[in-house]
Amino acid sequence: MILISVHTDRIYDDKKTNYLSKKMESILKDNKNSEFFKLMEHHYKRRSAMFYPPPMAMRCSRSSVEYFGSRYDINEEYKAQCILGANCLICGEYNEAKNAIERCIKLVDCNPDTSFPSQYKIKNNHALVQFFSIAENNLKMSNYLDENIVLQSARVALKDLESIGQINNGEVSYVICLNQVSFLLLLGEFEKASLLIADLSSKVRKDDLFYSYYLNNMKIAYNCLTGNRELALEILNSIKDVFVPLIKNCQKIFHHRNQAIEEIICNEKLPTPFQFNYYYLTKEQVVDSSWYFFGRGLLLSDLQFLSL
C-alpha cells in the first residue's frame, strides 16, 4: 500500500500504480478469511479515491466506515468518516456527507484524551459541505441556482475557511488557500484573490502536479474575469494535456470542462464570476455524480487521509 501511494502521489507512474493495485486486490481476495487481511482490505478501501472513480470510492469508504466503527477503532473510524464525507460530497450526497463529517466532530468532542490527526481536514470538508448543501442542492435536483443564495453561502464558507487559520504543515495547507481563492473569485474580490494567488505561486512547486493544476486553474479564472483573456488562454493550453494522478479517474469531466472554459475565454462578452463558475454545469450532460463537484469554472477541493 505504501508503494501504491508513492507511485500515485510522488512518482506519478500510472502503469505501476495499476499493476500494484491489481496485485493488492488479488492478495486480499486470496486471504479473505484472514483477520489481518480483512484489516488491510479496509485500509485499502479507505484510500479508494486514489484508485477508483468517485462513485465507487464512495461505496468503498462506506464499507471502511462500517468495519472500523464495528471494531470501536475511533482513530481509524475518524479518518474513514472524513473520507466518506469527502467522497459523498464529491458525489452530491450532501446529507450523508454532512452526517459523516458531524460524526468526525463528535468523535473528537467525546474523546478529549485522544489525539486525532489533521483536524483542519474535517473543517475544510465541513465548510464545503455546508456550501454545497445550502447553495447548490437545487442545481442537482432541478438544474436551477439562486445567485443570491449561492453568494451568501460562499461568504459563509470563506469565513469558515479563513477561521481555520494559518497551518504550518507544508503543502496540505495549500488546499485550504486554493479553496479560499475560489470563493474570493466567486464573490468578485479580485484583489484579495490576487494576493493569495501570488503567495501560492511562490510556494507551490511545479512538480506538485495536483496543487500546480489547481493553482493554474485559479490563474485562468482570475485572468479571464479581469479581462486578460490572452494569458488565461495561454495558461489553459499549457495544462490541457497535463496528467494529474489524483484526478485521473475524472479525466472525462476535466476534458469537457476545459473545452467549456475555452468557450468562455473566447466569448466576446466578459462573464460574471457566477456565470464563469456555472457555465459548464448548466451546459453539459451529467458524466457521473462527481460532475456537480468538478464540473465548475472555480474548482474546489476536499481533503482526505490517503497515506498510511
Rosetta silent file (secondary structure, phi, psi, omega in degrees, C-alpha in Angstrom):
SEQUENCE: MILISVHTDRIYDDKKTNYLSKKMESILKDNKNSEFFKLMEHHYKRRSAMFYPPPMAMRCSRSSVEYFGSRYDINEEYKAQCILGANCLICGEYNEAKNAIERCIKLVDCNPDTSFPSQYKIKNNHALVQFFSIAENNLKMSNYLDENIVLQSARVALKDLESIGQINNGEVSYVICLNQVSFLLLLGEFEKASLLIADLSSKVRKDDLFYSYYLNNMKIAYNCLTGNRELALEILNSIKDVFVPLIKNCQKIFHHRNQAIEEIICNEKLPTPFQFNYYYLTKEQVVDSSWYFFGRGLLLSDLQFLSL
SCORE:     score description
SCORE:     0.000 S_00000001
   1 L     0.000  -34.175  177.104    0.000    0.000    0.000 S_00000001
   2 H   -63.892  -43.101  179.019    2.933    2.309    0.675 S_00000001
   3 H   -62.238  -39.091  178.940    4.277    1.648   -2.827 S_00000001
   4 H   -61.876  -44.851  179.153    0.863    2.393   -4.340 S_00000001
   5 H   -61.366  -43.408 -178.699    0.728    5.737   -2.543 S_00000001
   6 H   -63.791  -46.337 -177.253    4.261    6.615   -3.647 S_00000001
   7 H   -70.904  -24.712  178.487    3.684    5.728   -7.302 S_00000001
   8 H   -81.234  -47.417 -167.150    0.370    7.601   -7.332 S_00000001
   9 H  -101.624  -14.398 -176.024    1.249   10.774   -5.473 S_00000001
  10 L  -124.647  -48.194 -177.412    5.018   11.169   -5.909 S_00000001
  11 L   -85.877  -23.287  178.155    6.450    9.153   -8.794 S_00000001
  12 L    60.587   41.534  179.272    3.320    9.599  -10.974 S_00000001
  13 L  -103.436   95.947 -173.681    3.679    6.166  -12.580 S_00000001
  14 H   -67.376  -39.460 -179.936    0.129    5.237  -13.577 S_00000001
  15 H   -63.896  -43.159  179.663    1.010    1.849  -15.074 S_00000001
  16 H   -66.528  -38.669  177.844    2.908    0.831  -11.955 S_00000001
  17 H   -60.793  -46.742  179.464    0.046    2.062   -9.756 S_00000001
  18 H   -62.329  -40.718  178.720   -2.489   -0.021  -11.690 S_00000001
  19 H   -62.527  -47.749 -178.611   -0.238   -3.071  -11.507 S_00000001
  20 H   -65.819  -36.253  179.271    0.269   -2.708   -7.758 S_00000001
  21 H   -64.533  -45.305  178.908   -3.448   -2.082   -7.162 S_00000001
  22 H   -65.075  -37.572  178.082   -4.446   -5.259   -9.015 S_00000001
  23 H   -63.865  -43.010  179.719   -1.747   -7.177   -7.164 S_00000001
  24 H   -63.755  -43.796 -179.923   -3.042   -5.885   -3.842 S_00000001
  25 H   -63.525  -36.764  177.860   -6.638   -6.768   -4.710 S_00000001
  26 H   -66.149  -42.694  178.581   -5.550  -10.290   -5.672 S_00000001
  27 H   -62.987  -43.416 -179.854   -3.699  -10.763   -2.377 S_00000001
  28 H   -64.323  -40.431  179.483   -6.700   -9.542   -0.393 S_00000001
  29 H   -64.789  -40.416 -178.341   -9.051  -11.843   -2.302 S_00000001
  30 H   -72.002  -15.790 -177.053   -6.816  -14.867   -1.725 S_00000001
  31 L  -124.506   33.708 -172.659   -6.688  -14.164    2.013 S_00000001
  32 L   -65.731  -18.468  179.736  -10.262  -13.027    2.645 S_00000001
  33 L   -90.196   -2.717 -179.228  -10.668  -15.306    5.684 S_00000001
  34 L   -88.298  131.816  179.138   -7.684  -13.810    7.480 S_00000001
  35 H   -64.187  -37.946  178.842   -8.455  -11.172   10.114 S_00000001
  36 H   -61.903  -44.295 -178.172   -5.207   -9.401    9.336 S_00000001
  37 H   -74.748  -23.656  171.343   -6.031   -9.169    5.638 S_00000001
  38 H   -64.814  -41.065  175.938   -9.564   -8.025    6.432 S_00000001
  39 H   -61.507  -46.003  179.178   -7.964   -5.135    8.284 S_00000001
  40 H   -62.714  -36.922  179.143   -5.681   -4.471    5.306 S_00000001
  41 H   -59.129  -41.656 -176.632   -8.666   -4.633    2.951 S_00000001
  42 H   -81.839  -23.299  167.474  -10.422   -1.820    4.769 S_00000001
  43 H   -65.884  -40.160  178.749   -7.252    0.254    4.993 S_00000001
  44 H   -65.723  -44.286  179.691   -7.092   -0.193    1.229 S_00000001
  45 H   -64.554  -32.482  178.452  -10.754    0.717    0.807 S_00000001
  46 H   -61.397  -28.198 -179.756  -10.214    3.814    2.934 S_00000001
  47 L   -99.208   19.483 -170.735   -7.784    5.021    0.234 S_00000001
  48 H   -62.747  -21.039  178.791  -10.061    4.035   -2.660 S_00000001
  49 H   -63.868  -19.051  178.829  -10.206    7.593   -4.043 S_00000001
  50 H   -76.040  -22.069 -170.968   -6.653    7.014   -5.267 S_00000001
  51 L  -117.522  -27.124 -169.755   -7.707    4.096   -7.488 S_00000001
  52 L  -120.523  158.465  171.882  -11.389    4.342   -8.368 S_00000001
  53 L   -61.760  155.211 -174.295  -13.878    6.877   -9.772 S_00000001
  54 H   -51.201  -43.287 -179.743  -15.745    8.817   -7.052 S_00000001
  55 H   -60.107  -39.958  178.382  -18.976    6.721   -7.040 S_00000001
  56 H   -72.288  -38.316  177.782  -17.008    3.506   -6.438 S_00000001
  57 H   -61.267  -37.114  178.272  -14.728    5.232   -3.930 S_00000001
  58 H   -63.223  -43.767  179.379  -17.837    6.333   -2.035 S_00000001
  59 H   -64.160  -41.246  178.621  -19.108    2.746   -1.809 S_00000001
  60 H   -64.409  -40.769 -178.154  -15.705    1.518   -0.614 S_00000001
  61 H   -69.335  -29.720  173.427  -15.472    4.227    2.038 S_00000001
  62 H   -61.191  -44.054  179.184  -18.913    3.239    3.368 S_00000001
  63 H   -63.431  -39.675  179.367  -17.592   -0.281    3.884 S_00000001
  64 H   -64.387  -42.610  177.667  -14.487    1.077    5.610 S_00000001
  65 H   -60.733  -45.301 -179.144  -16.579    3.194    7.999 S_00000001
  66 H   -62.246  -42.122 -177.796  -18.744    0.204    8.923 S_00000001
  67 H   -64.908  -53.344 -175.972  -15.704   -2.000    9.550 S_00000001
  68 H   -70.459  -30.303  175.092  -13.742    0.399   11.742 S_00000001
  69 H   -65.406  -39.378 -179.576  -16.894    1.528   13.564 S_00000001
  70 H   -70.088  -21.776  179.301  -17.727   -2.074   14.471 S_00000001
  71 L   -92.393   -0.685 -177.840  -14.212   -2.538   15.891 S_00000001
  72 L    55.229   35.999  175.785  -14.518    0.613   18.040 S_00000001
  73 L   -93.660   89.875 -168.440  -11.290    1.872   16.477 S_00000001
  74 H   -68.289  -30.600  179.910  -12.085    5.555   16.922 S_00000001
  75 H   -70.335  -43.901  178.562   -8.942    6.874   15.243 S_00000001
  76 H   -71.831  -35.620  176.918   -9.430    4.811   12.101 S_00000001
  77 H   -63.673  -40.718  177.942  -13.177    5.452   12.117 S_00000001
  78 H   -55.488  -47.871 -179.520  -12.435    9.184   12.336 S_00000001
  79 H   -68.450  -39.467  179.396  -10.264    9.012    9.203 S_00000001
  80 H   -66.178  -39.119  178.003  -12.732    6.743    7.407 S_00000001
  81 H   -65.723  -39.028  176.754  -15.647    9.073    8.223 S_00000001
  82 H   -59.248  -44.746 -179.087  -13.662   12.036    6.914 S_00000001
  83 H   -69.002  -40.533  176.992  -13.072   10.199    3.643 S_00000001
  84 H   -60.467  -44.818  178.950  -16.696    9.057    3.414 S_00000001
  85 H   -59.057  -42.194  179.979  -17.805   12.657    3.922 S_00000001
  86 H   -65.992  -45.801 -178.546  -15.442   13.838    1.179 S_00000001
  87 H   -67.405  -36.194  176.194  -16.489   11.162   -1.311 S_00000001
  88 H   -67.441  -38.769  175.909  -20.179   11.760   -0.616 S_00000001
  89 H   -58.750  -48.410 -179.392  -19.625   15.489   -1.098 S_00000001
  90 H   -60.911  -35.058 -177.423  -17.985   14.874   -4.466 S_00000001
  91 L   -89.631    3.704  176.592  -20.864   12.605   -5.495 S_00000001
  92 L    80.637   13.106  177.381  -23.554   15.069   -4.433 S_00000001
  93 L   -92.521   75.119 -167.447  -24.779   13.035   -1.455 S_00000001
  94 H   -68.899  -37.998  179.853  -24.830   16.078    0.790 S_00000001
  95 H   -65.478  -43.879  178.638  -26.874   14.715    3.711 S_00000001
  96 H   -65.858  -39.058  177.779  -24.676   11.633    4.029 S_00000001
  97 H   -61.005  -45.111 -179.427  -21.572   13.804    3.711 S_00000001
  98 H   -63.098  -41.702  179.903  -22.804   16.097    6.474 S_00000001
  99 H   -63.381  -40.803 -179.225  -23.599   13.135    8.751 S_00000001
 100 H   -65.771  -43.043 -179.101  -20.127   11.643    8.248 S_00000001
 101 H   -69.088  -38.205  176.916  -18.352   14.910    8.998 S_00000001
 102 H   -65.640  -31.449  175.024  -20.516   15.542   12.048 S_00000001
 103 H   -65.087  -39.480  175.753  -19.582   12.053   13.253 S_00000001
 104 H   -58.839  -46.940 -178.877  -15.901   13.086   12.979 S_00000001
 105 H   -62.740  -40.013  179.526  -16.597   16.174   15.082 S_00000001
 106 H   -65.694  -40.649  178.595  -18.471   14.084   17.655 S_00000001
 107 H   -60.275  -41.129  178.424  -15.601   11.585   17.907 S_00000001
 108 H   -65.925  -46.365 -177.143  -13.217   14.446   18.640 S_00000001
 109 H   -65.780  -35.599 -175.527  -15.533   16.080   21.189 S_00000001
 110 H   -86.898   -6.581 -178.404  -16.298   12.830   23.021 S_00000001
 111 L  -132.201   67.624 -175.021  -12.671   11.665   23.235 S_00000001
 112 L   -64.026  -20.131 -179.356  -10.650   14.644   24.513 S_00000001
 113 L   -88.769   -3.390  179.790   -7.737   12.407   25.544 S_00000001
 114 L   -97.048  135.790  177.944   -7.318   11.006   22.022 S_00000001
 115 L   -90.006  105.528  178.609   -5.047   12.749   19.533 S_00000001
 116 L   -94.027  129.996 -174.032   -6.946   12.936   16.240 S_00000001
 117 L   -75.325  150.210  165.266   -4.772   13.886   13.248 S_00000001
 118 L    45.938   57.556 -177.287   -5.203   16.828   10.874 S_00000001
 119 H   -67.664  -17.265  175.611   -8.486   18.206   12.162 S_00000001
 120 H   -62.684  -25.688  177.323   -8.271   21.043    9.632 S_00000001
 121 H   -63.876  -41.265  178.377   -9.261   18.458    7.013 S_00000001
 122 H   -63.861  -43.276 -178.565  -12.583   17.993    8.767 S_00000001
 123 H   -65.351  -39.485  176.782  -13.076   21.763    8.990 S_00000001
 124 H   -60.812  -50.070 -177.774  -12.288   22.205    5.294 S_00000001
 125 H   -65.498  -35.241  179.100  -14.742   19.496    4.269 S_00000001
 126 H   -64.588  -41.619  178.323  -17.382   20.814    6.662 S_00000001
 127 H   -61.687  -41.100 -179.719  -17.177   24.283    5.073 S_00000001
 128 H   -69.977  -41.056  178.972  -17.607   22.774    1.602 S_00000001
 129 H   -61.537  -42.600  178.572  -20.491   20.529    2.642 S_00000001
 130 H   -60.900  -42.686 -179.990  -22.307   23.486    4.158 S_00000001
 131 H   -62.907  -50.873 -176.310  -21.816   25.463    0.951 S_00000001
 132 H   -66.759  -42.334 -175.590  -22.995   22.718   -1.379 S_00000001
 133 H   -67.617  -31.480  179.821  -25.936   21.575    0.715 S_00000001
 134 H   -88.110  -48.858 -169.362  -27.290   25.123    1.039 S_00000001
 135 H   -85.060  -32.858 -165.358  -26.273   26.781   -2.221 S_00000001
 136 H  -121.765    3.543  178.755  -26.195   24.060   -4.808 S_00000001
 137 H   -61.949  -33.282  178.843  -28.611   21.309   -3.889 S_00000001
 138 H   -64.273  -32.540  177.966  -31.176   22.926   -6.206 S_00000001
 139 H   -63.173  -44.204 -179.744  -28.775   22.555   -9.128 S_00000001
 140 H   -66.898  -35.989 -174.367  -28.546   18.818   -8.562 S_00000001
 141 H   -86.873  -37.835 -171.582  -32.300   18.459   -8.069 S_00000001
 142 H  -138.391   10.531  179.139  -33.788   20.900  -10.599 S_00000001
 143 L    59.960   30.833  179.469  -30.948   22.469  -12.628 S_00000001
 144 L  -128.905  140.426  178.290  -31.660   25.840  -11.017 S_00000001
 145 L  -130.189  134.351  173.982  -29.423   28.099   -8.966 S_00000001
 146 L   -94.166  111.566 -174.307  -30.347   31.184   -6.973 S_00000001
 147 H   -59.398  -40.173 -179.067  -27.361   33.526   -7.354 S_00000001
 148 H   -62.790  -42.399  178.796  -28.082   35.429   -4.149 S_00000001
 149 H   -66.561  -40.593  179.043  -28.198   32.239   -2.087 S_00000001
 150 H   -60.123  -47.573 -176.857  -25.003   30.963   -3.739 S_00000001
 151 H   -68.656  -37.955  176.492  -23.085   34.155   -2.972 S_00000001
 152 H   -62.762  -42.410  179.181  -24.391   34.340    0.586 S_00000001
 153 H   -68.212  -33.584  177.662  -23.327   30.722    1.155 S_00000001
 154 H   -64.947  -38.226  178.083  -19.931   31.441   -0.418 S_00000001
 155 H   -62.940  -42.162  178.954  -19.335   34.230    2.105 S_00000001
 156 H   -63.908  -45.372 -179.475  -20.096   31.853    4.966 S_00000001
 157 H   -62.753  -42.226  179.189  -17.800   29.156    3.522 S_00000001
 158 H   -61.492  -44.097  178.683  -14.989   31.674    3.008 S_00000001
 159 H   -61.615  -41.447  178.728  -15.299   32.863    6.601 S_00000001
 160 H   -63.012  -42.347 -179.999  -15.197   29.261    7.840 S_00000001
 161 H   -67.162  -40.652  179.048  -12.054   28.528    5.803 S_00000001
 162 H   -65.658  -29.525 -178.765  -10.346   31.700    6.998 S_00000001
 163 H   -71.600  -17.610  178.725  -11.149   30.770   10.597 S_00000001
 164 L   -63.872  -29.660  175.367   -9.060   27.605   10.270 S_00000001
 165 L    85.423 -177.337 -179.232   -6.062   29.910   10.446 S_00000001
 166 L   -77.735  125.570 -179.067   -2.522   29.534    9.264 S_00000001
 167 L  -106.637  119.069  179.424   -1.420   25.918    9.145 S_00000001
 168 L   -92.172   62.948 -175.796    2.308   25.293    9.452 S_00000001
 169 L  -135.325   34.117  174.676    2.131   21.891    7.852 S_00000001
 170 L    67.774 -140.735 -167.714    3.557   22.383    4.388 S_00000001
 171 L   -65.866  -23.664 -177.411    1.665   21.594    1.259 S_00000001
 172 H   -62.836  -25.581  179.165   -1.566   20.354    2.881 S_00000001
 173 H   -72.941  -15.901 -179.150   -2.455   23.941    3.745 S_00000001
 174 H   -60.767  -37.993 -177.875   -2.436   24.790    0.031 S_00000001
 175 H   -60.032  -44.981 -179.798   -5.847   23.200   -0.464 S_00000001
 176 H   -62.861  -40.708  177.571   -7.474   25.479    2.099 S_00000001
 177 H   -66.084  -41.746  178.487   -5.837   28.526    0.479 S_00000001
 178 H   -63.309  -39.466  176.562   -6.906   27.404   -3.000 S_00000001
 179 H   -64.670  -37.509  175.935  -10.471   26.982   -1.781 S_00000001
 180 H   -61.675  -43.635  178.389  -10.324   30.487   -0.338 S_00000001
 181 H   -58.804  -43.547 -179.082   -9.181   31.817   -3.739 S_00000001
 182 H   -58.987  -45.942  179.777  -12.092   30.045   -5.422 S_00000001
 183 H   -70.228  -36.377  176.980  -14.649   31.650   -3.110 S_00000001
 184 H   -61.575  -42.409  178.229  -12.954   35.080   -3.349 S_00000001
 185 H   -65.844  -41.119  178.346  -13.193   34.918   -7.143 S_00000001
 186 H   -61.154  -34.246 -179.480  -16.834   33.825   -6.979 S_00000001
 187 L   -86.775   -0.404  178.417  -17.529   36.838   -4.757 S_00000001
 188 L    75.523   18.349  179.375  -15.651   39.174   -7.113 S_00000001
 189 L   -91.727   72.704 -169.223  -12.980   40.021   -4.542 S_00000001
 190 H   -69.521  -35.299 -178.641  -10.212   40.038   -7.147 S_00000001
 191 H   -64.816  -46.160  178.108   -7.578   41.994   -5.215 S_00000001
 192 H   -64.227  -40.984  178.927   -7.625   39.600   -2.256 S_00000001
 193 H   -61.903  -40.891 -179.422   -7.653   36.631   -4.637 S_00000001
 194 H   -61.702  -40.509  179.674   -4.640   38.062   -6.495 S_00000001
 195 H   -64.895  -41.963  178.456   -2.628   38.338   -3.277 S_00000001
 196 H   -67.593  -40.109  177.968   -3.344   34.718   -2.335 S_00000001
 197 H   -61.169  -43.427  179.278   -2.530   33.516   -5.864 S_00000001
 198 H   -62.933  -42.157  179.639    0.804   35.353   -5.731 S_00000001
 199 H   -63.855  -44.515  178.967    1.603   33.847   -2.326 S_00000001
 200 H   -65.675  -37.027 -179.412    0.754   30.337   -3.512 S_00000001
 201 H   -62.597  -28.295  179.617    2.763   30.818   -6.710 S_00000001
 202 L   -82.136  -11.055 -174.342    5.865   31.450   -4.599 S_00000001
 203 L  -114.497  -37.149 -175.395    5.330   28.251   -2.598 S_00000001
 204 L   -76.604  124.577  178.157    3.803   25.558   -4.829 S_00000001
 205 L   -78.085  147.132 -178.789    6.412   23.564   -6.730 S_00000001
 206 L   -64.737  -27.386 -179.391    5.768   22.821  -10.400 S_00000001
 207 L   -83.917   -1.778  169.160    6.361   19.122   -9.804 S_00000001
 208 L   -86.402   86.706 -165.995    3.494   19.056   -7.285 S_00000001
 209 H   -61.338  -40.176 -177.571    1.087   18.258  -10.079 S_00000001
 210 H   -64.558  -51.459 -177.624   -2.176   18.409   -8.129 S_00000001
 211 H   -66.439  -39.898  178.687   -1.520   21.763   -6.484 S_00000001
 212 H   -62.291  -39.930 -179.382    0.012   23.235   -9.639 S_00000001
 213 H   -64.928  -46.454  179.108   -3.009   22.159  -11.661 S_00000001
 214 H   -65.004  -41.664 -179.910   -5.470   23.724   -9.233 S_00000001
 215 H   -63.472  -42.203  177.277   -3.365   26.880   -8.916 S_00000001
 216 H   -63.166  -34.022  175.811   -3.196   27.259  -12.692 S_00000001
 217 H   -66.057  -36.878  175.638   -6.959   26.910  -12.822 S_00000001
 218 H   -65.420  -37.855  178.347   -7.262   29.765  -10.336 S_00000001
 219 H   -66.791  -39.221  176.483   -4.943   31.848  -12.545 S_00000001
 220 H   -59.934  -48.996 -178.587   -7.087   31.061  -15.597 S_00000001
 221 H   -62.097  -46.805 -178.367  -10.228   32.156  -13.766 S_00000001
 222 H   -59.731  -48.139 -177.077   -8.621   35.307  -12.358 S_00000001
 223 H   -69.016  -35.586  176.531   -7.230   36.438  -15.716 S_00000001
 224 H   -65.592  -46.638 -175.768  -10.446   35.658  -17.576 S_00000001
 225 H   -70.477  -22.668  179.741  -12.600   37.514  -15.039 S_00000001
 226 L  -102.171    9.431  171.181  -10.285   40.545  -15.007 S_00000001
 227 L    93.190    1.727  179.023  -10.115   40.804  -18.802 S_00000001
 228 L   -92.609   71.765 -173.255   -6.680   39.278  -19.538 S_00000001
 229 H   -64.964  -39.367 -176.998   -8.028   36.700  -21.985 S_00000001
 230 H   -60.517  -45.533  179.339   -4.734   36.040  -23.778 S_00000001
 231 H   -67.898  -39.208  178.209   -2.948   34.995  -20.602 S_00000001
 232 H   -59.356  -43.848 -179.388   -5.955   32.939  -19.454 S_00000001
 233 H   -69.109  -37.494  178.319   -5.939   31.056  -22.773 S_00000001
 234 H   -62.217  -44.253  179.282   -2.169   30.591  -22.661 S_00000001
 235 H   -67.089  -41.369  178.872   -2.344   29.001  -19.181 S_00000001
 236 H   -59.583  -46.111 -179.756   -5.296   26.829  -20.206 S_00000001
 237 H   -63.582  -29.388 -178.318   -3.421   25.497  -23.251 S_00000001
 238 H   -74.301  -18.807 -176.670   -0.406   24.727  -21.042 S_00000001
 239 H  -112.572   -2.297 -175.705   -2.383   22.403  -18.752 S_00000001
 240 L   -56.156  -40.602 -174.582   -4.757   20.700  -21.189 S_00000001
 241 L  -104.724   13.113  178.964   -2.599   17.612  -21.594 S_00000001
 242 L   -75.521  129.791  177.721   -1.112   17.507  -18.098 S_00000001
 243 L   -90.035  119.821 -179.169   -1.674   14.160  -16.378 S_00000001
 244 L  -114.760  106.261 -172.599   -2.671   14.646  -12.746 S_00000001
 245 H   -54.482  -41.206 -173.400   -2.747   11.277  -10.918 S_00000001
 246 H   -72.608  -11.861  175.253   -5.101   12.287   -8.098 S_00000001
 247 H  -121.650   20.199 -175.688   -7.854   13.327  -10.553 S_00000001
 248 H   -63.276  -28.393 -178.244   -7.142   10.719  -13.234 S_00000001
 249 H   -78.828   -0.734  177.978  -10.488    8.993  -12.615 S_00000001
 250 H  -121.819   26.011 -174.058  -12.325   12.191  -13.606 S_00000001
 251 H   -60.060  -37.530 -178.757  -10.388   12.914  -16.811 S_00000001
 252 H   -62.318  -43.119  178.520  -13.507   12.967  -18.998 S_00000001
 253 H   -62.163  -45.674 -177.953  -15.094   15.655  -16.840 S_00000001
 254 H   -67.495  -32.461  176.398  -11.933   17.766  -16.874 S_00000001
 255 H   -63.061  -50.116  178.918  -11.606   17.404  -20.650 S_00000001
 256 H   -66.101  -36.031  179.180  -15.143   18.744  -21.221 S_00000001
 257 H   -61.886  -44.602  178.827  -14.618   21.342  -18.525 S_00000001
 258 H   -61.314  -37.887  177.724  -11.522   22.699  -20.299 S_00000001
 259 H   -63.535  -42.027  179.734  -13.483   22.961  -23.537 S_00000001
 260 H   -65.347  -40.826  179.655  -16.214   24.951  -21.802 S_00000001
 261 H   -65.496  -37.420  176.717  -13.695   27.308  -20.187 S_00000001
 262 H   -62.382  -38.926  176.391  -12.079   27.919  -23.570 S_00000001
 263 H   -60.504  -42.682 -179.454  -15.504   28.882  -24.921 S_00000001
 264 H   -64.133  -45.571 -178.333  -15.947   31.363  -22.079 S_00000001
 265 H   -60.764  -40.334 -175.614  -12.493   32.890  -22.603 S_00000001
 266 H   -84.443   -6.300  178.161  -13.077   33.300  -26.333 S_00000001
 267 L   -71.012  141.830 -178.268  -16.578   34.754  -25.903 S_00000001
 268 L   -63.363  -33.669 -176.285  -16.801   38.470  -26.684 S_00000001
 269 L   -89.162  127.994  178.586  -18.748   39.187  -23.503 S_00000001
 270 L   -69.562  127.345 -178.314  -16.814   39.104  -20.227 S_00000001
 271 L   -76.890  155.338  167.181  -18.549   36.674  -17.827 S_00000001
 272 L   -77.434  161.462  176.346  -19.509   37.473  -14.264 S_00000001
 273 H   -55.227  -39.678 -179.866  -17.886   35.198  -11.631 S_00000001
 274 H   -62.862  -45.099  179.402  -21.231   33.430  -11.202 S_00000001
 275 H   -64.581  -41.500  179.399  -21.520   32.802  -14.955 S_00000001
 276 H   -61.208  -41.116 -175.843  -17.909   31.621  -15.156 S_00000001
 277 H   -69.883  -36.617 -170.243  -18.409   29.151  -12.321 S_00000001
 278 H  -110.335    7.685 -177.467  -21.620   27.558  -13.546 S_00000001
 279 L   -57.599  -52.526 -177.706  -21.341   27.759  -17.330 S_00000001
 280 L   -68.040  -39.592 -176.830  -20.338   24.137  -17.838 S_00000001
 281 L   -59.491  -35.645 -177.956  -22.635   22.773  -15.127 S_00000001
 282 L   -94.008   -1.404 -174.955  -25.733   24.135  -16.887 S_00000001
 283 L  -105.823  -38.730 -171.351  -24.489   23.343  -20.392 S_00000001
 284 L   -97.536  162.287  172.815  -23.231   19.779  -20.404 S_00000001
 285 L   -74.735  151.740  177.280  -24.768   16.391  -19.790 S_00000001
 286 L   -68.240  125.536  177.998  -24.016   14.718  -16.463 S_00000001
 287 L   -82.782  -55.441  167.589  -20.998   12.413  -16.849 S_00000001
 288 L  -152.527 -175.068 -171.977  -21.327   10.868  -13.401 S_00000001
 289 L   -65.535  -19.412  178.163  -22.339   12.106   -9.975 S_00000001
 290 L   -77.731   -5.767  176.996  -18.971   13.855   -9.435 S_00000001
 291 H   -55.493  -36.933 -178.089  -19.882   16.180  -12.330 S_00000001
 292 H   -68.828  -24.695 -177.985  -21.552   18.552   -9.858 S_00000001
 293 H   -90.282  -47.713 -174.000  -18.320   18.906   -7.897 S_00000001
 294 H   -91.528  -18.526 -173.516  -15.623   19.029  -10.587 S_00000001
 295 L   -86.936   51.112 -177.624  -17.576   20.491  -13.487 S_00000001
 296 L  -131.400  160.055  179.899  -17.267   24.124  -12.476 S_00000001
 297 L   -71.669  -34.269 -179.007  -15.125   27.049  -13.501 S_00000001
 298 L  -107.532   99.244 -174.040  -13.883   27.685   -9.958 S_00000001
 299 L   -68.283  146.994  171.156  -12.537   24.399   -8.641 S_00000001
 300 L  -123.663  159.425 -179.866  -12.826   23.348   -5.007 S_00000001
 301 L  -135.470  134.084  169.714  -11.011   20.516   -3.266 S_00000001
 302 L   -77.512  175.797  172.919  -11.883   18.190   -0.425 S_00000001
 303 L  -129.982  135.399 -178.168   -9.212   16.811    1.922 S_00000001
 304 L  -132.034  168.833  173.146   -8.788   13.112    2.683 S_00000001
 305 L   -99.911   96.537 -175.220   -6.495   10.724    4.607 S_00000001
 306 L  -107.434   -8.933  177.520   -4.799    8.861    1.768 S_00000001
 307 L   -95.808  168.725 -179.430   -1.481    7.954    3.381 S_00000001
 308 L   -71.440    0.000    0.000   -0.867    5.158    5.874 S_00000001
